[in-house]
Amino acid sequence: MNYLFIFFSLIITSVSFAQTDSIVKAKILDDQQEPDRLYNQSIDKYGKNDYEGALIDLNQAITLRATFQEALLQRGIVYYQLNKYSEAVNDFESVNKTAPKQESFYFLGQISEKRNEKTSALSYYNQAIAINKMYSSAYYSKGVLFFEMGDFQQAIQQLDSAILYKPEDVFAYNDRGSAKMSLNLLDEAMVDYTNALKINADFAWLHNNIGSLKRKKGDYKGAIAAYDNAISKKQDYFLAYNNRGTAKHESGDYKGAIADFTKAVEIKSDYAFAFNNRAGSKQKLNDLTGAILDCDKAIQLDPTYGLAYLNRGILKDAQQDYKGACVDWNKAKQLGIDLAVKYLEVCE
Amino acid sequence: MNAIVKSKIMKGIIITLLIFACFKSFAQDVEFSKENFKDKKDELKIAKNEMELGDEIMEKEAVFYKNAISHYLIAFKLNPNNALLNFKLGKCYFHSSFRSKCTSFFEKAYQLNPEVDPEILYYLGMGYHLDMQFDKAIQSFNTMITLFKGKDKTGIVDEMKKYIRQCEYAKEKVKNPVRVKIDNVGGDINSQYPDYSPVITADESEMIFTSRRPETTGGGLDPFMNEPFEDMYIADRINNKWGKARNMGTTVNTEGHDSNCGLSADGQKFLIYKDVNHGDVFESVLTGTAWSTPERLNKNINTDGHESSSSYTPDGNTIYFVSDKEGGLGGRDIYTSTKTLKGKWGEAINLGPVINTTEDEEGIFVHPDGKTIYFSSKGHQSMGGYDVFKSIFNDSLKSWSKPENIGYPINTTDEDVFFSVSASGKHAYYSSVRADGFGEKDIYRVTFFGPVKSVILNTEDNLIASHNEPVKEKVKPSRIDIKEAQLTLLKGVILDDKTNKPLEATIEIIDNERNEVIASFTSNSVTGRYLVSMPAGKNYGISVKKENYLFHSENFDLASTAEYQEVQKDIKLKNIAVGQSIVLKNIFFDFNKSTLRKESENEITQLTKLLTDIPSMKIEISGHTDSYGSDSYNKTLSHQRAKSVYDRLIQNGIKADRLTFMGFGEEKPIDTNETDTGRQMNRRTEFKVTAK
């Protein structure tokens, strides 16, 4: 009986000890996993664009675990989204000191671009690619960077790689098409734009770009149809109205062009380009006074708009107001319009 | 029809009748009689006297009619409603410098008495034509045709038809004016007297023109015109402004008529019209600051006929001139004459029926591009009288383009003659009687604005999908064909390298392709100034030479599409001294080879001549490259190229002991190797004097 009591007592005691131990162990485990939990929580918040909330979680996670690489990386990304680039750079550089990640280099590249440090950006993208040769986003960003720098050949090469490693990348197809269009490789550009359209036909800008390509090829009817598509996808796409107006102008439909330019300024009342362009169509319809008023408006909206000065000079010249024309061409020259130098040759 | 409407019509009829009655009473021809001016006997007497004085003048030739105006105007003050007086005043103005003033007088004369003179309809039509009232002019000419139909023995119907065509053409031209700005050149050049016939140097830096001012040389009056004799004046353009005109002095201006014609592109010689032997062309040359005594051009140009206007080609080897000599196509024709190898003016050649018509051509001007001529004609379709036309010579077809009327407002219904265009083609000069003038004919500067330009559109696209910022683009407007002169003006001064003193040197222009000296000029001995005009489409070598100096060479390889440009280049000639070196800019090699190209021939000849002329001179020929390529390759290439020149001089008879050669590769650059222009400068062949 005593043995039995002792036996049961021991069992009870041992169970009670075991329970305490597991509770302690569980508590320890729970404490150890808190950073992970916070990290996961931050990911959820990040997904919901709650960057401030995500940042609080990540700060706690990193406080609890100073060497939490994933959290450091993620916090860098959150800082990036919050435009806190210096903090982001600190986190990415911390990651890179211990265990470099393709993403940390990639985002350092993005921040360099934001800071207009293009060479540095290229170097970071290259380091990202060195970690992962199939890192499509880095190739894409490199392609865009070369595009912006006007090196369209290099842009095409990088976008080739982006498409190779991510064949359904509609952005990469579009941008490669744009680079080819910039090199006047119009047929090849059309192939890319068409492929992009096959992947996703919902982007208004893609239809707009196709319109501009067709306009470049002199296919004004096709261009106008493509701009129609762009506008149907995005009703307030003032840029497409401006472009469709230009296509109509170039095809000789000056009244139609004026209607489109007018629509563009109805949507965006400070759209200087559309005022400038409407002046061009009014000139063709011999409404020189109206055209000059449109140039006046374009200049009022953007006093640094050199081309509008050049154009107003052209209109004054057409009105035989040569003195006024020369004043405007001089201003256009000051604003860096090369053509004005040639026009100014007749002014003294 | 209601009562109110009827009353309005009646009212209208009554008013019309009243106006007509008033007009009739105003429009009555009022004789200068005692009955009409009972209370103004003295004034009537004066008026009649003045009319007699005017009538006496009108018995002379038409050029004197303008002198009758002041007399007739006194009578006109007393009686403005005399048909004959109005007709006479109209005729006087018609033959003056203020022709368009005639119209109102002819119009009134016709209103007062449609039969005032048998010629009234003709003059009325001409007045309306001059005054650009084209429909009224056509109506008058048509009435003339109706009156003369079936009775015309003098060809007047054909003449009226011609005027009608001119009116129709003028209507079109006025409707579509050329885009120009016309500015009076200012009071430093123009005066209250007739100033006309301006000619300019290619770069517009100098102008010579003719004027009839009371202070004319000798102070005489032309008995036939009752006006001062013509003298020639010269003016400089400094900082885009014409300076004070100066009489050209008694060497070129005489007591008779002295009128300028052509001025050479560089302003170093000019052609003069003198009223001798029925009108002949003379030439004067500038030496330093003095013009030489004009010399009559030879008999190939000056005949017993009337030779008047004339113009040089830019190389100075050919002149175009106008003559009414026998054997032409009718009236005054344009001819051309080129210097023979002996330097004499050769046989005159009629420019042919594309340019010359059965009527008069006048005022020839050859543009510094050497292939475009401007001239005035009554025979080509004009707006009235002489109009200015332009024609371009096609070198491959060896033919002139159909003359093109240069349009209103340069051409008018009046006489438009003597038109001078700058090398750039952007400006022209001519004379005209205009409201903003200083009196009589004045000289005006025309600025051509070219065709209307189109507004340039701006577009933008979202070319980069991941970016919000669209990429901006300028829509290229369709190209406007601006017809600009395609030539290069090379100008500057030639100086002594050490003293900086201006030098009178010879400037030879060489067609490197044909290895031919195509023109030779001399810089001004006092100023050292020179100017040469090089039409596009040739590889030109320029060789500047003077005794006791090393020659200087330049090269201008001008593509046929090269646009107008002015190149300012001051050239310093180096004395012949040991250590002096010269870059031979017209030595050409094939790419990466040391074979001398045939375009180098003239430069080799120049160098050979220099060594022949100075037998004691020894030179070192050196080859140089830019920094492209390896050092050893460049050194070898430059060495071989220097040797090619050396070999060629030996072939030309220069002894080997006077010549050495070296290849320096890229060791001695004279410019940067960072730019195309710099590298081009560094790729060169030089020679250096090693013994004198």
Short mmCIF file of N, CA and C in Angstrom, two decimals, chain B residues 494-585:
data_model
loop_
_atom_site.label_atom_id
_atom_site.label_comp_id
_atom_site.label_asym_id
_atom_site.label_seq_id
_atom_site.Cartn_x
_atom_site.Cartn_y
_atom_site.Cartn_z
N ILE B 494 45.57 88.73 -94.19
CA ILE B 494 46.85 88.04 -94.33
C ILE B 494 47.93 88.94 -93.74
N LEU B 495 48.68 88.36 -92.81
CA LEU B 495 49.64 89.16 -92.04
C LEU B 495 51.03 88.53 -92.06
N ASP B 496 52.01 89.33 -91.79
CA ASP B 496 53.36 88.83 -91.59
C ASP B 496 53.41 88.16 -90.21
N ASP B 497 53.94 86.96 -90.18
CA ASP B 497 53.94 86.18 -88.94
C ASP B 497 54.65 86.89 -87.79
N LYS B 498 55.71 87.62 -88.12
CA LYS B 498 56.50 88.25 -87.05
C LYS B 498 55.97 89.64 -86.71
N THR B 499 55.76 90.45 -87.76
CA THR B 499 55.45 91.87 -87.51
C THR B 499 53.95 92.14 -87.42
N ASN B 500 53.16 91.17 -87.83
CA ASN B 500 51.69 91.34 -87.89
C ASN B 500 51.26 92.41 -88.87
N LYS B 501 52.14 92.78 -89.79
CA LYS B 501 51.78 93.78 -90.80
C LYS B 501 50.92 93.12 -91.88
N PRO B 502 49.87 93.84 -92.34
CA PRO B 502 49.06 93.26 -93.41
C PRO B 502 49.90 93.06 -94.68
N LEU B 503 49.62 91.99 -95.40
CA LEU B 503 50.40 91.67 -96.60
C LEU B 503 49.51 91.59 -97.83
N GLU B 504 50.05 92.03 -98.95
CA GLU B 504 49.37 91.82 -100.23
C GLU B 504 49.89 90.50 -100.78
N ALA B 505 49.07 89.47 -100.69
CA ALA B 505 49.51 88.13 -101.10
C ALA B 505 48.56 87.59 -102.16
N THR B 506 49.03 86.58 -102.87
CA THR B 506 48.19 85.93 -103.88
C THR B 506 47.48 84.74 -103.25
N ILE B 507 46.20 84.66 -103.50
CA ILE B 507 45.42 83.54 -102.95
C ILE B 507 44.91 82.73 -104.14
N GLU B 508 45.41 81.51 -104.25
CA GLU B 508 44.97 80.66 -105.35
C GLU B 508 43.95 79.64 -104.84
N ILE B 509 42.88 79.49 -105.60
CA ILE B 509 41.87 78.48 -105.26
C ILE B 509 42.07 77.33 -106.23
N ILE B 510 42.28 76.15 -105.66
CA ILE B 510 42.59 74.99 -106.51
C ILE B 510 41.48 73.95 -106.41
N ASP B 511 41.07 73.46 -107.56
CA ASP B 511 40.16 72.31 -107.58
C ASP B 511 41.05 71.09 -107.45
N ASN B 512 41.12 70.51 -106.25
CA ASN B 512 42.06 69.42 -106.00
C ASN B 512 41.77 68.19 -106.86
N GLU B 513 40.49 67.94 -107.14
CA GLU B 513 40.12 66.78 -107.96
C GLU B 513 40.73 66.89 -109.35
N ARG B 514 40.60 68.12 -109.90
CA ARG B 514 41.08 68.32 -111.27
C ARG B 514 42.49 68.89 -111.33
N ASN B 515 43.07 69.11 -110.14
CA ASN B 515 44.41 69.68 -110.05
C ASN B 515 44.52 70.93 -110.91
N GLU B 516 43.61 71.86 -110.67
CA GLU B 516 43.50 73.02 -111.54
C GLU B 516 43.28 74.28 -110.68
N VAL B 517 44.05 75.32 -110.98
CA VAL B 517 43.82 76.58 -110.28
C VAL B 517 42.58 77.22 -110.91
N ILE B 518 41.52 77.37 -110.13
CA ILE B 518 40.28 77.87 -110.73
C ILE B 518 40.08 79.37 -110.50
N ALA B 519 40.78 79.94 -109.57
CA ALA B 519 40.68 81.38 -109.38
C ALA B 519 41.88 81.88 -108.61
N SER B 520 42.19 83.14 -108.82
CA SER B 520 43.32 83.74 -108.14
C SER B 520 42.93 85.15 -107.67
N PHE B 521 43.19 85.44 -106.44
CA PHE B 521 42.82 86.74 -105.87
C PHE B 521 44.04 87.36 -105.20
N THR B 522 43.91 88.63 -104.89
CA THR B 522 44.99 89.31 -104.17
C THR B 522 44.41 89.97 -102.93
N SER B 523 45.09 89.80 -101.82
CA SER B 523 44.59 90.48 -100.61
C SER B 523 44.95 91.96 -100.69
N ASN B 524 44.20 92.77 -99.97
CA ASN B 524 44.41 94.22 -100.02
C ASN B 524 45.74 94.60 -99.37
N SER B 525 46.52 95.42 -100.08
CA SER B 525 47.88 95.71 -99.61
C SER B 525 47.90 96.53 -98.32
N VAL B 526 46.86 97.28 -98.07
CA VAL B 526 46.85 98.11 -96.86
C VAL B 526 46.23 97.38 -95.68
N THR B 527 45.11 96.71 -95.95
CA THR B 527 44.41 96.06 -94.83
C THR B 527 44.74 94.56 -94.72
N GLY B 528 45.26 93.98 -95.78
CA GLY B 528 45.51 92.54 -95.80
C GLY B 528 44.25 91.72 -95.98
N ARG B 529 43.11 92.42 -96.16
CA ARG B 529 41.82 91.71 -96.22
C ARG B 529 41.70 90.87 -97.48
N TYR B 530 41.07 89.73 -97.31
CA TYR B 530 40.78 88.88 -98.46
C TYR B 530 39.43 88.23 -98.24
N LEU B 531 38.81 87.79 -99.34
CA LEU B 531 37.54 87.06 -99.25
C LEU B 531 37.44 86.18 -100.48
N VAL B 532 37.18 84.91 -100.27
CA VAL B 532 36.95 84.02 -101.42
C VAL B 532 35.64 83.27 -101.20
N SER B 533 34.95 83.05 -102.32
CA SER B 533 33.66 82.38 -102.28
C SER B 533 33.80 81.00 -102.92
N MET B 534 33.43 79.96 -102.18
CA MET B 534 33.60 78.60 -102.71
C MET B 534 32.25 77.87 -102.74
N PRO B 535 31.64 77.76 -103.91
CA PRO B 535 30.39 77.01 -104.00
C PRO B 535 30.58 75.56 -103.56
N ALA B 536 29.54 74.97 -102.95
CA ALA B 536 29.63 73.61 -102.42
C ALA B 536 29.87 72.59 -103.55
N GLY B 537 30.42 71.44 -103.18
CA GLY B 537 30.55 70.34 -104.14
C GLY B 537 31.94 70.13 -104.69
N LYS B 538 32.95 70.70 -104.06
CA LYS B 538 34.33 70.52 -104.55
C LYS B 538 35.29 70.39 -103.37
N ASN B 539 36.44 69.73 -103.66
CA ASN B 539 37.53 69.69 -102.70
C ASN B 539 38.48 70.82 -103.09
N TYR B 540 38.47 71.90 -102.26
CA TYR B 540 39.26 73.07 -102.59
C TYR B 540 40.58 73.08 -101.83
N GLY B 541 41.64 73.40 -102.55
CA GLY B 541 42.90 73.69 -101.90
C GLY B 541 43.07 75.21 -101.97
N ILE B 542 43.55 75.79 -100.90
CA ILE B 542 43.80 77.23 -100.89
C ILE B 542 45.29 77.41 -100.68
N SER B 543 45.91 78.13 -101.57
CA SER B 543 47.34 78.36 -101.42
C SER B 543 47.59 79.87 -101.36
N VAL B 544 48.18 80.30 -100.25
CA VAL B 544 48.46 81.73 -100.08
C VAL B 544 49.96 81.92 -100.25
N LYS B 545 50.32 82.79 -101.21
CA LYS B 545 51.74 82.91 -101.56
C LYS B 545 52.20 84.36 -101.60
N LYS B 546 53.44 84.54 -101.23
CA LYS B 546 54.08 85.85 -101.40
C LYS B 546 55.59 85.64 -101.43
N GLU B 547 56.22 86.43 -102.26
CA GLU B 547 57.68 86.31 -102.41
C GLU B 547 58.36 86.45 -101.05
N ASN B 548 59.40 85.68 -100.84
CA ASN B 548 60.19 85.68 -99.60
C ASN B 548 59.45 85.13 -98.38
N TYR B 549 58.30 84.53 -98.64
CA TYR B 549 57.55 83.89 -97.54
C TYR B 549 57.29 82.43 -97.93
N LEU B 550 57.14 81.60 -96.91
CA LEU B 550 56.73 80.23 -97.17
C LEU B 550 55.24 80.25 -97.50
N PHE B 551 54.83 79.41 -98.44
CA PHE B 551 53.40 79.43 -98.77
C PHE B 551 52.59 78.79 -97.65
N HIS B 552 51.31 79.17 -97.60
CA HIS B 552 50.41 78.63 -96.57
C HIS B 552 49.30 77.89 -97.29
N SER B 553 48.95 76.71 -96.81
CA SER B 553 47.87 75.99 -97.50
C SER B 553 46.72 75.67 -96.55
N GLU B 554 45.51 75.68 -97.14
CA GLU B 554 44.29 75.31 -96.42
C GLU B 554 43.51 74.35 -97.29
N ASN B 555 42.67 73.58 -96.65
CA ASN B 555 41.83 72.66 -97.44
C ASN B 555 40.38 72.79 -97.01
N PHE B 556 39.48 72.85 -98.00
CA PHE B 556 38.04 72.85 -97.75
C PHE B 556 37.40 71.81 -98.65
N ASP B 557 37.06 70.68 -98.08
CA ASP B 557 36.39 69.63 -98.85
C ASP B 557 34.89 69.81 -98.62
N LEU B 558 34.22 70.47 -99.56
CA LEU B 558 32.82 70.84 -99.35
C LEU B 558 31.90 69.89 -100.10
N ALA B 559 31.10 69.15 -99.34
CA ALA B 559 30.13 68.24 -99.97
C ALA B 559 29.10 69.06 -100.73
N SER B 560 28.47 68.43 -101.71
CA SER B 560 27.50 69.19 -102.53
C SER B 560 26.30 69.63 -101.70
N THR B 561 26.13 69.00 -100.53
CA THR B 561 24.99 69.37 -99.67
C THR B 561 25.38 70.38 -98.59
N ALA B 562 26.65 70.79 -98.60
CA ALA B 562 27.14 71.68 -97.53
C ALA B 562 26.33 72.98 -97.51
N GLU B 563 25.91 73.39 -96.32
CA GLU B 563 25.11 74.60 -96.20
C GLU B 563 26.01 75.84 -96.19
N TYR B 564 25.38 77.00 -96.32
CA TYR B 564 26.12 78.26 -96.33
C TYR B 564 26.87 78.44 -95.01
N GLN B 565 28.12 78.85 -95.12
CA GLN B 565 28.87 79.15 -93.91
C GLN B 565 29.90 80.25 -94.19
N GLU B 566 30.18 81.01 -93.18
CA GLU B 566 31.24 82.01 -93.29
C GLU B 566 32.37 81.58 -92.37
N VAL B 567 33.57 81.47 -92.94
CA VAL B 567 34.71 81.06 -92.13
C VAL B 567 35.68 82.23 -92.05
N GLN B 568 35.95 82.66 -90.84
CA GLN B 568 36.91 83.75 -90.62
C GLN B 568 38.27 83.13 -90.35
N LYS B 569 39.25 83.42 -91.18
CA LYS B 569 40.57 82.82 -90.96
C LYS B 569 41.66 83.85 -91.28
N ASP B 570 42.31 84.30 -90.24
CA ASP B 570 43.45 85.19 -90.44
C ASP B 570 44.69 84.33 -90.66
N ILE B 571 45.43 84.64 -91.72
CA ILE B 571 46.57 83.79 -92.09
C ILE B 571 47.87 84.56 -91.88
N LYS B 572 48.79 83.91 -91.18
CA LYS B 572 50.09 84.55 -90.93
C LYS B 572 51.14 83.85 -91.79
N LEU B 573 51.72 84.60 -92.73
CA LEU B 573 52.75 84.02 -93.60
C LEU B 573 54.10 84.08 -92.89
N LYS B 574 54.81 82.96 -93.00
CA LYS B 574 56.11 82.88 -92.30
C LYS B 574 57.25 83.24 -93.24
N ASN B 575 58.18 83.99 -92.73
CA ASN B 575 59.39 84.30 -93.52
C ASN B 575 60.17 83.01 -93.76
N ILE B 576 60.92 83.00 -94.86
CA ILE B 576 61.74 81.81 -95.11
C ILE B 576 62.95 81.88 -94.19
N ALA B 577 62.95 81.01 -93.20
CA ALA B 577 64.06 81.01 -92.24
C ALA B 577 64.23 79.59 -91.72
N VAL B 578 65.42 79.27 -91.35
CA VAL B 578 65.70 77.92 -90.83
C VAL B 578 64.86 77.68 -89.57
N GLY B 579 64.25 76.53 -89.53
CA GLY B 579 63.43 76.18 -88.36
C GLY B 579 61.94 76.42 -88.57
N GLN B 580 61.59 77.24 -89.59
CA GLN B 580 60.16 77.48 -89.85
C GLN B 580 59.53 76.22 -90.44
N SER B 581 58.32 75.94 -90.00
CA SER B 581 57.67 74.74 -90.56
C SER B 581 56.26 75.09 -91.05
N ILE B 582 55.80 74.33 -91.99
CA ILE B 582 54.49 74.57 -92.62
C ILE B 582 53.74 73.24 -92.71
N VAL B 583 52.46 73.28 -92.34
CA VAL B 583 51.63 72.07 -92.49
C VAL B 583 51.09 72.06 -93.92
N LEU B 584 51.27 70.94 -94.60
CA LEU B 584 50.80 70.81 -95.98
C LEU B 584 49.38 70.23 -95.94
N LYS B 585 48.38 71.14 -95.96
CA LYS B 585 47.02 70.67 -95.70
C LYS B 585 46.36 70.01 -96.91
#
